[in-house]
Each structure stands twice: as C-alpha cells, then as structure tokens.
PDB file of C-alpha atoms (C1' of nucleotides) in Angstrom:
ATOM      1  CA  MET A   1       0.000   0.000   0.000  1.00  0.00           C
ATOM      2  CA  ARG A   2       1.332   3.419  -0.917  1.00  0.00           C
ATOM      3  CA  ARG A   3       1.869   5.943   1.817  1.00  0.00           C
ATOM      4  CA  GLY A   4      -1.303   7.987   2.246  1.00  0.00           C
ATOM      5  CA  ASP A   5      -3.705   5.321   1.018  1.00  0.00           C
ATOM      6  CA  PRO A   6      -6.742   4.981   3.274  1.00  0.00           C
ATOM      7  CA  PRO A   7      -7.206   1.629   5.004  1.00  0.00           C
ATOM      8  CA  VAL A   8      -8.999  -0.852   2.748  1.00  0.00           C
ATOM      9  CA  ALA A   9     -11.809  -1.363   5.269  1.00  0.00           C
ATOM     10  CA  GLU A  10     -12.627   2.326   5.287  1.00  0.00           C
ATOM     11  CA  ARG A  11     -12.689   2.561   1.503  1.00  0.00           C
ATOM     12  CA  SER A  12     -15.108  -0.381   1.330  1.00  0.00           C
ATOM     13  CA  ARG A  13     -17.332   1.081   4.034  1.00  0.00           C
ATOM     14  CA  ALA A  14     -17.714   4.211   1.931  1.00  0.00           C
ATOM     15  CA  TRP A  15     -18.891   2.105  -1.027  1.00  0.00           C
ATOM     16  CA  PHE A  16     -21.729   0.641   1.075  1.00  0.00           C
ATOM     17  CA  ALA A  17     -22.552   4.034   2.630  1.00  0.00           C
ATOM     18  CA  ARG A  18     -23.702   5.522  -0.698  1.00  0.00           C
ATOM     19  CA  PRO A  19     -27.436   6.115  -1.396  1.00  0.00           C
ATOM     20  CA  THR A  20     -29.427   2.915  -0.855  1.00  0.00           C
ATOM     21  CA  GLU A  21     -30.839   2.629  -4.378  1.00  0.00           C
ATOM     22  CA  VAL A  22     -27.354   3.026  -5.855  1.00  0.00           C
ATOM     23  CA  VAL A  23     -25.924   0.298  -3.655  1.00  0.00           C
ATOM     24  CA  ALA A  24     -28.915  -1.926  -4.454  1.00  0.00           C
ATOM     25  CA  ARG A  25     -28.203  -1.613  -8.168  1.00  0.00           C
ATOM     26  CA  ASP A  26     -24.458  -2.126  -7.786  1.00  0.00           C
ATOM     27  CA  LEU A  27     -24.861  -5.200  -5.555  1.00  0.00           C
ATOM     28  CA  VAL A  28     -26.391  -7.080  -8.497  1.00  0.00           C
ATOM     29  CA  GLY A  29     -23.478  -9.058  -9.911  1.00  0.00           C
ATOM     30  CA  CYS A  30     -21.490  -9.040  -6.658  1.00  0.00           C
ATOM     31  CA  ALA A  31     -20.592 -12.303  -4.952  1.00  0.00           C
ATOM     32  CA  LEU A  32     -21.838 -13.416  -1.548  1.00  0.00           C
ATOM     33  CA  VAL A  33     -19.148 -15.421   0.218  1.00  0.00           C
ATOM     34  CA  VAL A  34     -20.337 -17.444   3.212  1.00  0.00           C
ATOM     35  CA  ASP A  35     -18.206 -19.517   5.615  1.00  0.00           C
ATOM     36  CA  GLU A  36     -15.101 -19.000   3.532  1.00  0.00           C
ATOM     37  CA  GLY A  37     -12.316 -21.442   4.305  1.00  0.00           C
ATOM     38  CA  THR A  38     -14.594 -24.089   5.799  1.00  0.00           C
ATOM     39  CA  PRO A  39     -15.914 -27.353   4.272  1.00  0.00           C
ATOM     40  CA  SER A  40     -19.352 -25.740   3.955  1.00  0.00           C
ATOM     41  CA  ALA A  41     -18.193 -22.616   2.124  1.00  0.00           C
ATOM     42  CA  VAL A  42     -20.628 -21.158  -0.421  1.00  0.00           C
ATOM     43  CA  VAL A  43     -20.140 -18.531  -3.111  1.00  0.00           C
ATOM     44  CA  ALA A  44     -23.246 -17.115  -4.813  1.00  0.00           C
ATOM     45  CA  ARG A  45     -23.717 -14.327  -7.326  1.00  0.00           C
ATOM     46  CA  ILE A  46     -26.389 -11.780  -6.367  1.00  0.00           C
ATOM     47  CA  VAL A  47     -28.987 -11.508  -9.159  1.00  0.00           C
ATOM     48  CA  GLU A  48     -31.806  -9.534  -7.501  1.00  0.00           C
ATOM     49  CA  THR A  49     -32.083  -6.855  -4.803  1.00  0.00           C
ATOM     50  CA  GLU A  50     -34.570  -4.339  -3.436  1.00  0.00           C
ATOM     51  CA  ALA A  51     -33.865  -0.963  -1.830  1.00  0.00           C
ATOM     52  CA  TYR A  52     -35.569  -0.083   1.460  1.00  0.00           C
ATOM     53  CA  LEU A  53     -35.089   3.531   2.409  1.00  0.00           C
ATOM     54  CA  GLY A  54     -35.304   5.148   5.816  1.00  0.00           C
ATOM     55  CA  THR A  55     -37.983   7.234   7.499  1.00  0.00           C
ATOM     56  CA  SER A  56     -39.379   8.382   4.135  1.00  0.00           C
ATOM     57  CA  ASP A  57     -40.287   4.867   2.953  1.00  0.00           C
ATOM     58  CA  PRO A  58     -43.603   3.480   4.277  1.00  0.00           C
ATOM     59  CA  ALA A  59     -42.547  -0.042   3.296  1.00  0.00           C
ATOM     60  CA  SER A  60     -39.346   0.113   5.326  1.00  0.00           C
ATOM     61  CA  HIS A  61     -38.925  -1.230   8.848  1.00  0.00           C
ATOM     62  CA  ALA A  62     -37.194   2.078   9.558  1.00  0.00           C
ATOM     63  CA  TYR A  63     -40.269   4.157   8.604  1.00  0.00           C
ATOM     64  CA  ARG A  64     -41.414   4.834  12.179  1.00  0.00           C
ATOM     65  CA  GLY A  65     -37.944   5.339  13.598  1.00  0.00           C
ATOM     66  CA  PRO A  66     -35.596   2.879  15.254  1.00  0.00           C
ATOM     67  CA  THR A  67     -37.040  -0.111  17.131  1.00  0.00           C
ATOM     68  CA  PRO A  68     -35.210  -3.033  18.760  1.00  0.00           C
ATOM     69  CA  ARG A  69     -35.605  -4.963  15.517  1.00  0.00           C
ATOM     70  CA  SER A  70     -34.653  -2.256  13.035  1.00  0.00           C
ATOM     71  CA  ARG A  71     -31.888  -0.513  14.954  1.00  0.00           C
ATOM     72  CA  VAL A  72     -29.176  -2.091  12.769  1.00  0.00           C
ATOM     73  CA  MET A  73     -30.621  -0.224   9.776  1.00  0.00           C
ATOM     74  CA  PHE A  74     -29.725   3.049  11.508  1.00  0.00           C
ATOM     75  CA  GLY A  75     -26.155   2.018  12.232  1.00  0.00           C
ATOM     76  CA  PRO A  76     -23.027   2.092  10.052  1.00  0.00           C
ATOM     77  CA  ALA A  77     -23.114   0.651   6.526  1.00  0.00           C
ATOM     78  CA  ALA A  78     -21.844  -2.790   5.468  1.00  0.00           C
ATOM     79  CA  HIS A  79     -23.545  -4.600   8.330  1.00  0.00           C
ATOM     80  CA  LEU A  80     -26.112  -7.376   7.927  1.00  0.00           C
ATOM     81  CA  TYR A  81     -29.728  -6.744   8.978  1.00  0.00           C
ATOM     82  CA  VAL A  82     -31.585 -10.055   9.315  1.00  0.00           C
ATOM     83  CA  TYR A  83     -35.216 -10.277  10.374  1.00  0.00           C
ATOM     84  CA  PHE A  84     -37.695 -13.120  10.891  1.00  0.00           C
ATOM     85  CA  THR A  85     -41.110 -12.981   9.242  1.00  0.00           C
ATOM     86  CA  TYR A  86     -44.293 -15.017   8.702  1.00  0.00           C
ATOM     87  CA  GLY A  87     -43.241 -17.175  11.628  1.00  0.00           C
ATOM     88  CA  MET A  88     -40.858 -19.174   9.459  1.00  0.00           C
ATOM     89  CA  HIS A  89     -38.676 -17.150   7.081  1.00  0.00           C
ATOM     90  CA  HIS A  90     -35.559 -15.045   7.465  1.00  0.00           C
ATOM     91  CA  CYS A  91     -34.690 -12.125   5.185  1.00  0.00           C
ATOM     92  CA  ALA A  92     -31.170 -10.691   4.823  1.00  0.00           C
ATOM     93  CA  ASN A  93     -30.318  -7.063   4.098  1.00  0.00           C
ATOM     94  CA  VAL A  94     -27.114  -5.095   3.588  1.00  0.00           C
ATOM     95  CA  VAL A  95     -27.129  -1.839   5.586  1.00  0.00           C
ATOM     96  CA  THR A  96     -26.409   1.336   3.608  1.00  0.00           C
ATOM     97  CA  GLU A  97     -26.096   5.113   4.174  1.00  0.00           C
ATOM     98  CA  ALA A  98     -24.109   7.052   6.767  1.00  0.00           C
ATOM     99  CA  ASP A  99     -24.103   6.060  10.424  1.00  0.00           C
ATOM    100  CA  GLY A 100     -27.332   7.420  11.913  1.00  0.00           C
ATOM    101  CA  VAL A 101     -29.217   7.336   8.587  1.00  0.00           C
ATOM    102  CA  ALA A 102     -31.431   4.299   7.939  1.00  0.00           C
ATOM    103  CA  GLY A 103     -31.263   2.295   4.721  1.00  0.00           C
ATOM    104  CA  ALA A 104     -30.859  -1.326   3.649  1.00  0.00           C
ATOM    105  CA  VAL A 105     -30.813  -3.543   0.567  1.00  0.00           C
ATOM    106  CA  LEU A 106     -32.847  -6.753   0.665  1.00  0.00           C
ATOM    107  CA  LEU A 107     -31.077  -9.700  -0.968  1.00  0.00           C
ATOM    108  CA  ARG A 108     -33.856 -11.336  -3.000  1.00  0.00           C
ATOM    109  CA  ALA A 109     -32.091 -13.901  -5.165  1.00  0.00           C
ATOM    110  CA  ALA A 110     -28.683 -15.331  -5.973  1.00  0.00           C
ATOM    111  CA  SER A 111     -27.082 -17.929  -8.204  1.00  0.00           C
ATOM    112  CA  VAL A 112     -24.857 -20.615  -6.671  1.00  0.00           C
ATOM    113  CA  GLU A 113     -21.295 -20.483  -7.987  1.00  0.00           C
ATOM    114  CA  ASP A 114     -19.588 -22.757  -5.466  1.00  0.00           C
ATOM    115  CA  GLY A 115     -20.704 -24.955  -2.574  1.00  0.00           C
ATOM    116  CA  LEU A 116     -23.586 -26.532  -4.463  1.00  0.00           C
ATOM    117  CA  GLN A 117     -23.588 -29.594  -2.222  1.00  0.00           C
ATOM    118  CA  THR A 118     -23.935 -27.495   0.945  1.00  0.00           C
ATOM    119  CA  VAL A 119     -26.816 -25.444  -0.447  1.00  0.00           C
ATOM    120  CA  THR A 120     -28.605 -28.513  -1.789  1.00  0.00           C
ATOM    121  CA  ALA A 121     -28.310 -30.213   1.607  1.00  0.00           C
ATOM    122  CA  ARG A 122     -30.101 -27.242   3.202  1.00  0.00           C
ATOM    123  CA  ARG A 123     -32.783 -26.801   0.537  1.00  0.00           C
ATOM    124  CA  GLY A 124     -33.476 -30.381  -0.460  1.00  0.00           C
ATOM    125  CA  ASP A 125     -32.467 -32.264  -3.585  1.00  0.00           C
ATOM    126  CA  THR A 126     -35.776 -31.719  -5.390  1.00  0.00           C
ATOM    127  CA  VAL A 127     -35.074 -28.007  -5.868  1.00  0.00           C
ATOM    128  CA  THR A 128     -33.736 -26.987  -9.279  1.00  0.00           C
ATOM    129  CA  ARG A 129     -30.345 -25.305  -9.354  1.00  0.00           C
ATOM    130  CA  SER A 130     -31.734 -21.893 -10.310  1.00  0.00           C
ATOM    131  CA  GLY A 131     -34.362 -22.200  -7.585  1.00  0.00           C
ATOM    132  CA  LEU A 132     -31.946 -22.862  -4.728  1.00  0.00           C
ATOM    133  CA  LEU A 133     -31.537 -19.211  -3.700  1.00  0.00           C
ATOM    134  CA  ARG A 134     -34.620 -17.732  -5.423  1.00  0.00           C
ATOM    135  CA  GLY A 135     -36.606 -15.511  -3.065  1.00  0.00           C
ATOM    136  CA  PRO A 136     -35.352 -13.835   0.144  1.00  0.00           C
ATOM    137  CA  GLY A 137     -36.535 -16.631   2.436  1.00  0.00           C
ATOM    138  CA  ASN A 138     -35.013 -19.342   0.294  1.00  0.00           C
ATOM    139  CA  LEU A 139     -31.780 -17.368  -0.034  1.00  0.00           C
ATOM    140  CA  CYS A 140     -31.344 -17.245   3.727  1.00  0.00           C
ATOM    141  CA  ARG A 141     -32.202 -20.890   4.139  1.00  0.00           C
ATOM    142  CA  GLY A 142     -29.784 -21.995   1.436  1.00  0.00           C
ATOM    143  CA  LEU A 143     -26.983 -19.898   2.882  1.00  0.00           C
ATOM    144  CA  GLY A 144     -27.751 -20.780   6.501  1.00  0.00           C
ATOM    145  CA  ILE A 145     -28.427 -17.158   7.474  1.00  0.00           C
ATOM    146  CA  THR A 146     -30.525 -16.650  10.627  1.00  0.00           C
ATOM    147  CA  ARG A 147     -31.101 -13.981  13.254  1.00  0.00           C
ATOM    148  CA  ASP A 148     -27.798 -15.077  14.767  1.00  0.00           C
ATOM    149  CA  ASP A 149     -26.223 -13.195  11.866  1.00  0.00           C
ATOM    150  CA  ASP A 150     -28.136  -9.970  12.538  1.00  0.00           C
ATOM    151  CA  GLY A 151     -25.752  -7.053  12.956  1.00  0.00           C
ATOM    152  CA  ILE A 152     -22.560  -8.724  11.769  1.00  0.00           C
ATOM    153  CA  ASP A 153     -19.976  -6.545  10.046  1.00  0.00           C
ATOM    154  CA  LEU A 154     -19.435  -7.646   6.443  1.00  0.00           C
ATOM    155  CA  LEU A 155     -15.984  -6.047   6.464  1.00  0.00           C
ATOM    156  CA  ALA A 156     -14.694  -7.803   9.584  1.00  0.00           C
ATOM    157  CA  PRO A 157     -12.133 -10.503   8.658  1.00  0.00           C
ATOM    158  CA  HIS A 158     -13.764 -13.082  10.938  1.00  0.00           C
ATOM    159  CA  SER A 159     -17.304 -12.469   9.666  1.00  0.00           C
ATOM    160  CA  ARG A 160     -19.032 -15.547   8.225  1.00  0.00           C
ATOM    161  CA  VAL A 161     -20.527 -13.441   5.405  1.00  0.00           C
ATOM    162  CA  HIS A 162     -18.558 -11.259   3.005  1.00  0.00           C
ATOM    163  CA  ILE A 163     -19.362  -9.487  -0.249  1.00  0.00           C
ATOM    164  CA  GLU A 164     -16.900  -9.304  -3.128  1.00  0.00           C
ATOM    165  CA  ARG A 165     -17.214  -6.882  -5.975  1.00  0.00           C
ATOM    166  CA  ARG A 166     -16.693  -8.502  -9.356  1.00  0.00           C
ATOM    167  CA  THR A 167     -15.573  -7.076 -12.620  1.00  0.00           C
ATOM    168  CA  GLY A 168     -18.064  -6.743 -15.436  1.00  0.00           C
ATOM    169  CA  SER A 169     -21.429  -5.013 -15.628  1.00  0.00           C
ATOM    170  CA  PRO A 170     -24.494  -7.242 -15.911  1.00  0.00           C
ATOM    171  CA  PRO A 171     -27.572  -5.790 -17.649  1.00  0.00           C
ATOM    172  CA  ILE A 172     -29.920  -4.522 -14.921  1.00  0.00           C
ATOM    173  CA  VAL A 173     -33.720  -4.403 -15.023  1.00  0.00           C
ATOM    174  CA  VAL A 174     -35.513  -1.942 -12.743  1.00  0.00           C
ATOM    175  CA  GLY A 175     -39.003  -2.744 -11.466  1.00  0.00           C
ATOM    176  CA  THR A 176     -41.395  -2.455  -8.549  1.00  0.00           C
ATOM    177  CA  ARG A 177     -40.786  -4.152  -5.222  1.00  0.00           C
ATOM    178  CA  ILE A 178     -42.624  -7.368  -4.426  1.00  0.00           C
ATOM    179  CA  GLY A 179     -45.142  -8.219  -1.718  1.00  0.00           C
ATOM    180  CA  LEU A 180     -45.764  -4.729  -0.356  1.00  0.00           C
ATOM    181  CA  ARG A 181     -48.903  -3.002   0.905  1.00  0.00           C
ATOM    182  CA  HIS A 182     -47.478   0.509   0.888  1.00  0.00           C
ATOM    183  CA  ALA A 183     -45.285   2.310  -1.636  1.00  0.00           C
ATOM    184  CA  ALA A 184     -45.694  -0.646  -3.990  1.00  0.00           C
ATOM    185  CA  ASP A 185     -45.230   1.529  -7.075  1.00  0.00           C
ATOM    186  CA  ARG A 186     -41.700   2.725  -6.391  1.00  0.00           C
ATOM    187  CA  LEU A 187     -39.055   1.448  -8.799  1.00  0.00           C
ATOM    188  CA  LEU A 188     -36.597   0.080  -6.262  1.00  0.00           C
ATOM    189  CA  ARG A 189     -36.161  -3.520  -7.436  1.00  0.00           C
ATOM    190  CA  PHE A 190     -33.032  -4.399  -9.389  1.00  0.00           C
ATOM    191  CA  SER A 191     -32.668  -7.652 -11.298  1.00  0.00           C
ATOM    192  CA  TRP A 192     -30.045  -9.219 -13.532  1.00  0.00           C
ATOM    193  CA  LEU A 193     -31.792  -9.219 -16.909  1.00  0.00           C
ATOM    194  CA  GLY A 194     -32.737 -12.724 -17.974  1.00  0.00           C
ATOM    195  CA  ASP A 195     -31.157 -14.595 -15.081  1.00  0.00           C
ATOM    196  CA  PRO A 196     -33.173 -17.740 -14.310  1.00  0.00           C
ATOM    197  CA  ALA A 197     -32.775 -17.296 -10.535  1.00  0.00           C
ATOM    198  CA  VAL A 198     -34.661 -13.961 -10.473  1.00  0.00           C
ATOM    199  CA  SER A 199     -37.776 -14.219  -8.274  1.00  0.00           C
ATOM    200  CA  GLY A 200     -41.330 -13.120  -8.933  1.00  0.00           C
ATOM    201  CA  PRO A 201     -42.660 -11.655 -12.184  1.00  0.00           C
ATOM    202  CA  VAL A 202     -39.916 -10.553 -14.526  1.00  0.00           C
ATOM    203  CA  PRO A 203     -39.768  -6.757 -14.264  1.00  0.00           C
ATOM    204  CA  ARG A 204     -40.000  -4.915 -17.555  1.00  0.00           C
ATOM    205  CA  ASP A 205     -40.360  -1.332 -16.403  1.00  0.00           C
ATOM    206  CA  SER A 206     -37.001  -0.187 -17.617  1.00  0.00           C
ATOM    207  CA  VAL A 207     -33.531  -1.411 -18.441  1.00  0.00           C
ATOM    208  CA  GLU A 208     -30.279   0.271 -17.613  1.00  0.00           C
ATOM    209  CA  THR A 209     -26.633  -0.551 -17.930  1.00  0.00           C
ATOM    210  CA  ARG A 210     -23.735   0.586 -15.842  1.00  0.00           C
TER     211      ARG A 210
ATOM    212  C1'  DG B   1     -51.358  -7.345  28.544  1.00  0.00           C
ATOM    213  C1'  DT B   2     -53.552  -8.087  24.010  1.00  0.00           C
ATOM    214  C1'  DT B   3     -53.838  -8.262  19.139  1.00  0.00           C
ATOM    215  C1'  DG B   4     -53.259  -7.987  14.141  1.00  0.00           C
ATOM    216  C1'  DC B   5     -50.207  -8.794  10.774  1.00  0.00           C
ATOM    217  C1'  DG B   6     -46.042  -9.363   7.637  1.00  0.00           C
ATOM    218  C1'  DA B   7     -39.997  -7.083   2.620  1.00  0.00           C
ATOM    219  C1'  DT B   8     -42.796 -15.372   2.167  1.00  0.00           C
ATOM    220  C1'  DT B   9     -43.465 -19.804   0.458  1.00  0.00           C
ATOM    221  C1'  DG B  10     -45.519 -23.916  -1.422  1.00  0.00           C
ATOM    222  C1'  DG B  11     -49.530 -26.381  -2.398  1.00  0.00           C
ATOM    223  C1'  DC B  12     -54.071 -26.583  -4.178  1.00  0.00           C
ATOM    224  C1'  DT B  13     -58.248 -24.911  -7.020  1.00  0.00           C
TER     225       DT B  13
ATOM    226  C1'  DG C   1     -55.397 -16.977  -8.273  1.00  0.00           C
ATOM    227  C1'  DC C   2     -56.285 -18.256  -3.414  1.00  0.00           C
ATOM    228  C1'  DC C   3     -54.888 -19.586   1.046  1.00  0.00           C
ATOM    229  C1'  DA C   4     -52.787 -21.765   5.230  1.00  0.00           C
ATOM    230  C1'  DA C   5     -48.672 -22.114   8.019  1.00  0.00           C
ATOM    231  C1'  DT C   6     -46.577 -19.945  12.204  1.00  0.00           C
ATOM    232  C1'  DC C   7     -44.603 -16.454  15.541  1.00  0.00           C
ATOM    233  C1'  DG C   8     -41.861 -12.262  16.650  1.00  0.00           C
ATOM    234  C1'  DC C   9     -42.816  -7.423  16.525  1.00  0.00           C
ATOM    235  C1'  DA C  10     -44.772  -3.288  17.199  1.00  0.00           C
ATOM    236  C1'  DA C  11     -48.984  -0.797  17.855  1.00  0.00           C
ATOM    237  C1'  DC C  12     -52.577  -0.034  20.879  1.00  0.00           C
ATOM    238  C1'  DC C  13     -55.373  -0.341  25.174  1.00  0.00           C
TER     239       DC C  13
END
DNA sequence: GTTGCGATTGGCT
DNA sequence: GCCAATCGCAACC
C-alpha cells in the first residue's frame, strides 16, 4: 500500500454508505461469500435486490424510527440486517447510508457459484439449481443465514458473510418491489436481466446498464 | 397485557 | 389466483 492510502476497510465502508438505491443496483453481480475457508463454504452471485429507504419509505422497517428490531438499519453501513417474518422465514439485508441514517438492501435472489452440495443439503435435492436461492426466504435458508447473523460486520475478517465486488457489468432491469402493501409503485427492485434465478414476475419497467 | 399482521413460500383450485 | 402455516414485533389499550 502506498503511503497515504486509506485503510482498505474504510474505503469499502464508503462504497456501502452511498445512497441505498445506488448500492442496491451495484450489488447485483457481486458475490456473496459465506463460511469461507470451511468445508461448507458457499459462493453465490447476487442476481436480484430491493432498496428499502429510511424514514421516508412506508414499506421500510425504519419508517417509524428505530425499534429493537430495526436498529441495525440506523447504524453504520456494510452490516447485515436479518429479520424473521411469517413465523418461518428469514430475510437478509445489507445496511447502507451514513451512520445514523437508515437504509438497507434486501437480498432477493442469488445464483450458486460454489458450494452446491452445501446449499442442496439445506434446501433439499428436489429443488432446481436456479431455484436454490430464489426468493429472500429461500436465499437465507440456502446460505444458513438466521437472526444469529443480525448485525454482523461484512468487512470484519472473521465475519461468516462477506461481499466481493466482481468485474463486469451485468444488464440490470428496474421494477417495482414485491409483496408490499405501501409504496408498492416505487421502482426500487433491481434484477439481472434474464437470469433464471430472479424471483417473482420478470420486471420490464425499464432497463439500464452501468 | 392483548392483538393484528407481515420485505414469504408452497400447495391446491 | 387463493390460502394456510406460524410467531416475533410493534402498535394499541
């Protein structure tokens, strides 16, 4: 490292601390690395995300201010926010924005690159390969993410979940978020165009490249 | 203390 | 397209 370079961890934190919808778009194509260096390591490429903003977003857990559940969303970026819903499913988010400002990106779908045997063992061998991590609940189950992982720092060396940026720019489709009662019309869903692991109806609202 | 419900999923009509 | 499963939260009394 040249003299004067900022620490790598700080530079990465700044990347996650950008506006939530920008991070949501840029996370598509990144790799999720779970339990690296263990026999059950998994690498999966993110193919679909949704942005959940702070106190201005009626669909966000942060809408009414911090609660015991949502407090991680108000903390520093690059942490994991995991919540439990419908009495049976976990959903994983990447925290965005500056410390004190709420924002998070829901990880909706991913494509298994490595660790297929581990993911299949968790999801069952009747699930098709593209369906293994399709949908936020299935993604958490296939990766073994639970509330125990709530609040972990993605940049900490010992963390069991990391995110790696990858070269290349996949074609991104922008659409409406899925399963919402409020603010259902906002274009805050980002999908890898044409990827078979994308969940829900294929969004066709607009296409952008980066 | 009580209650209504959800950023889901899979199965059935 | 409709609906049950299943329970932690957060809103409300």
